[in-house]
Backbone as a ProteinNet text record, in pm:
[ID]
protein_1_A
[PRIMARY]
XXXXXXXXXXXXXXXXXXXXXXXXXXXXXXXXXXXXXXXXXXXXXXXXXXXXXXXXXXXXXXXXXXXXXXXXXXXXXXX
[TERTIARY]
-14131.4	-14102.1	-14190.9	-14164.4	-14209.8	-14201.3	-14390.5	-14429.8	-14372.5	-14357.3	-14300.2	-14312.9	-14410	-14435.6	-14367.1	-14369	-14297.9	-14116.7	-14097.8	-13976.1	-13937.2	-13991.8	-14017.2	-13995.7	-14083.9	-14098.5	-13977.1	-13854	-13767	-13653.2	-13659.4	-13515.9	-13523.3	-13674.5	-13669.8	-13678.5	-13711.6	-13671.8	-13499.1	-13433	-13268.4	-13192	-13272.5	-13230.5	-13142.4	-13196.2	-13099.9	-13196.5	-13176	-13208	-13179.2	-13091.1	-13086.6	-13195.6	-13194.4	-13271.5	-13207.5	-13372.9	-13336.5	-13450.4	-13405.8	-13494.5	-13507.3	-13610.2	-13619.1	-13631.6	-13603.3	-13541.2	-13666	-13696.9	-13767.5	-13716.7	-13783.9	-13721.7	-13599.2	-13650.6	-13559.3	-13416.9	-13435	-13281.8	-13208.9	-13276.3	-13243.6	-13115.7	-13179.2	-13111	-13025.3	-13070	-12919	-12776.9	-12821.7	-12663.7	-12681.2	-12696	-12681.1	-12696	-12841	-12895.9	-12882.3	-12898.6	-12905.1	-12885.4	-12760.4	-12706	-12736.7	-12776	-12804.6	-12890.9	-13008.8	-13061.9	-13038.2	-13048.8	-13111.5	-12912.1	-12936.5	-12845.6	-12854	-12702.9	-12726.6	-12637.2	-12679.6	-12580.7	-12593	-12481.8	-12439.3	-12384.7	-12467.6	-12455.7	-12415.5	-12306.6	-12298.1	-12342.4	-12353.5	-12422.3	-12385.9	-12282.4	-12277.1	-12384.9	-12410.6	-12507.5	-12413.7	-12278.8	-12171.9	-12145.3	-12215.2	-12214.3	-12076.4	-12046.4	-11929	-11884.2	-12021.8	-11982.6	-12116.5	-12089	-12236.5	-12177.4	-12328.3	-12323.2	-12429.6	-12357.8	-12482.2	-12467.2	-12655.2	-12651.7	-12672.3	-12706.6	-12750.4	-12735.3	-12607.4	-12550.2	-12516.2	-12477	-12475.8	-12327.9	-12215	-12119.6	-12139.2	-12205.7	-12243.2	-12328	-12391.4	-12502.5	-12370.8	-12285.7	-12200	-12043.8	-12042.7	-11957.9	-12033.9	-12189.5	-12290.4	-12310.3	-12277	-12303.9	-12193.3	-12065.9	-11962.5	-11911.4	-11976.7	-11940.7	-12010.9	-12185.3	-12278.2	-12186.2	-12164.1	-12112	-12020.4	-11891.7	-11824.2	-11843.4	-11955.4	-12014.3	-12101.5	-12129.4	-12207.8	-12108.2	-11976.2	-11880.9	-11806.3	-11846.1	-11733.4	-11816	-11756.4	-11833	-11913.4	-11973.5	-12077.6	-12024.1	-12090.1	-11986.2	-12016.1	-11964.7	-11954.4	-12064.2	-12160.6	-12286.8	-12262.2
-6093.2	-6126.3	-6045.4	-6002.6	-5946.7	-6024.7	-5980.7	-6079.5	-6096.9	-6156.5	-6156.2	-6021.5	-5982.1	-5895.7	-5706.6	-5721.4	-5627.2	-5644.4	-5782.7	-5804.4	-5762.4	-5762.8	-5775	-5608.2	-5557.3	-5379.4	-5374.3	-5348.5	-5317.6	-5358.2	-5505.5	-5547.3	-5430.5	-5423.6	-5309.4	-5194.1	-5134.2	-5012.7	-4987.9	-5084.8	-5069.6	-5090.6	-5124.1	-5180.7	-5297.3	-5413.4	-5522.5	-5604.9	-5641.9	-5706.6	-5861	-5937.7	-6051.5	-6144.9	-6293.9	-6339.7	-6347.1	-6387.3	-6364.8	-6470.9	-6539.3	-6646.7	-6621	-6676.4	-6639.6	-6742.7	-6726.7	-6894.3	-6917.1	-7075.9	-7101.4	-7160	-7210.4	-7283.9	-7400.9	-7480.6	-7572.5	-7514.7	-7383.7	-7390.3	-7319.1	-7222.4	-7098.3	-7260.2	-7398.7	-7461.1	-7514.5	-7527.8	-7614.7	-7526.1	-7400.4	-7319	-7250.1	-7323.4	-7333.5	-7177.6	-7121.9	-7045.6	-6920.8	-6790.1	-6668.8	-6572.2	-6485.3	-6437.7	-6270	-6204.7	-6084.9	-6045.3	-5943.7	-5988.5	-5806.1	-5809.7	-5907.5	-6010.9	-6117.2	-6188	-6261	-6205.2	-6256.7	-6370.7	-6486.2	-6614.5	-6608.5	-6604.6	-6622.4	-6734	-6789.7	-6951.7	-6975.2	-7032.1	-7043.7	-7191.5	-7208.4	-7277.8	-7453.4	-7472.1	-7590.8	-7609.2	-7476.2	-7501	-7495.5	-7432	-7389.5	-7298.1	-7205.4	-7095	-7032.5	-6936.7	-6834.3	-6709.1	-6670.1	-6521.6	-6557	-6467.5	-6431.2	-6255	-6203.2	-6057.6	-6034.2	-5963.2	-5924.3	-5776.1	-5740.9	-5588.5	-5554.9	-5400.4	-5354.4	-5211.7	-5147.2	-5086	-5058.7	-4914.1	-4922.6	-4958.6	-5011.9	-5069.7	-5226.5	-5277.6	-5421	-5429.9	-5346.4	-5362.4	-5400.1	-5280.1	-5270.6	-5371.3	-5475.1	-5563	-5702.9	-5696	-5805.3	-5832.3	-5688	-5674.5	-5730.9	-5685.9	-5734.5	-5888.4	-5911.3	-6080.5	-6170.1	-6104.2	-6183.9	-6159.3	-6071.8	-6080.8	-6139.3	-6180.9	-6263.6	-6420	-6429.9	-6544.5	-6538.8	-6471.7	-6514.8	-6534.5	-6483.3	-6476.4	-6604.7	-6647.5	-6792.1	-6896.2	-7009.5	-7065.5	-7174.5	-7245.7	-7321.4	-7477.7	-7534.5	-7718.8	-7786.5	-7881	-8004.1	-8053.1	-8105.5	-8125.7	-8320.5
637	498.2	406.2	301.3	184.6	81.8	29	-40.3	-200.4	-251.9	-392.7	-506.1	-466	-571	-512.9	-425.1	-333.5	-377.2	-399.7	-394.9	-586.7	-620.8	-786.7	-848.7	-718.9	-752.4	-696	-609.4	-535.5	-689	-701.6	-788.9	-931.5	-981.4	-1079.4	-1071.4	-927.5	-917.8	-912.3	-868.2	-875.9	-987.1	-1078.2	-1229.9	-1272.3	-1172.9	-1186.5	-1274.9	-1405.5	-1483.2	-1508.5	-1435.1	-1470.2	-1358.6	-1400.4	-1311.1	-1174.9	-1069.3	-923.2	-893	-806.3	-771.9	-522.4	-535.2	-366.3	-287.5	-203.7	-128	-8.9	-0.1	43.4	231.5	296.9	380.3	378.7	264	278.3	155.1	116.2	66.3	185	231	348.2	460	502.4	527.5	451.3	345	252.8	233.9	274.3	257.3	421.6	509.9	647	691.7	655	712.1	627.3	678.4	636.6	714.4	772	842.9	842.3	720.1	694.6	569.3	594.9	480.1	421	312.8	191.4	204.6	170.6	106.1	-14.6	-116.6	-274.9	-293.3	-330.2	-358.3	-530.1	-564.9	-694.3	-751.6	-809.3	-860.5	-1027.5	-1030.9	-1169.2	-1264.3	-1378.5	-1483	-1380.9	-1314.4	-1298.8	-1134.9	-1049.7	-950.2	-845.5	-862.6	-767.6	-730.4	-562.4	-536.4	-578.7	-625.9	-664.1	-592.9	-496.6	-452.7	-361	-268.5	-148.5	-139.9	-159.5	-158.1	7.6	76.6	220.9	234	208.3	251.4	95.1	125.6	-28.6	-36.7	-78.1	-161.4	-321	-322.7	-473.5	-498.6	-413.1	-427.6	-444	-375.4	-396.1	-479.8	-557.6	-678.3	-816.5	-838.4	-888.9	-887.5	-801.5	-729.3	-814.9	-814.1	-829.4	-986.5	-1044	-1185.8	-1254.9	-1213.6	-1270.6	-1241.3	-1133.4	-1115.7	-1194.5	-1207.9	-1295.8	-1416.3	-1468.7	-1635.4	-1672.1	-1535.9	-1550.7	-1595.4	-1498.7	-1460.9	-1621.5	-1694	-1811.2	-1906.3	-1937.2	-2022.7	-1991.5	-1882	-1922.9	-2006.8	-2075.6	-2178.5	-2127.7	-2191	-2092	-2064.7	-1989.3	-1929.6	-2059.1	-2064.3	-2148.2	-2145.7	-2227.4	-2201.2	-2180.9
[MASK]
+++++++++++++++++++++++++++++++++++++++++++++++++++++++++++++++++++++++++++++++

């Protein structure tokens, strides 16, 4: 494993600007493991995975960008 700050230099050397959060033991089980790494779970405003990205390409960078913006353009839940 690589330590956070390692992980911090990598996301901004690729120029992905939105947030990224890193999974601990007990989420790595709550979505029944982790099959390939790096793996990206894309969660939207209600906390409902939307997309899983595995592997790291500049096709899946570009796949990741356009799903997040999707995912920001829809309007927000009913409070």
């Amino acid at each position: 494993e690589k330590p956070p700050s390692a992980v911090r230099r990598y996301v901004e050397g690729v120029g992905l600007s939105y947030p990224m959060a890193l999974a601990n033991d007990a989420l790595l089980h709550k979505y029944d493991g982790v099959y390939s790494i790096p793996v990206t779970y894309l969660i939207d405003r209600q906390g409902n995975i939307r997309d899983i990205f595995t592997g790291v390409s500049p096709i899946i960078f570009r796949d990741m960008e356009d799903q997040v913006k999707r995912l920001l353009a829809e309007p927000n839940p009913p409070a």
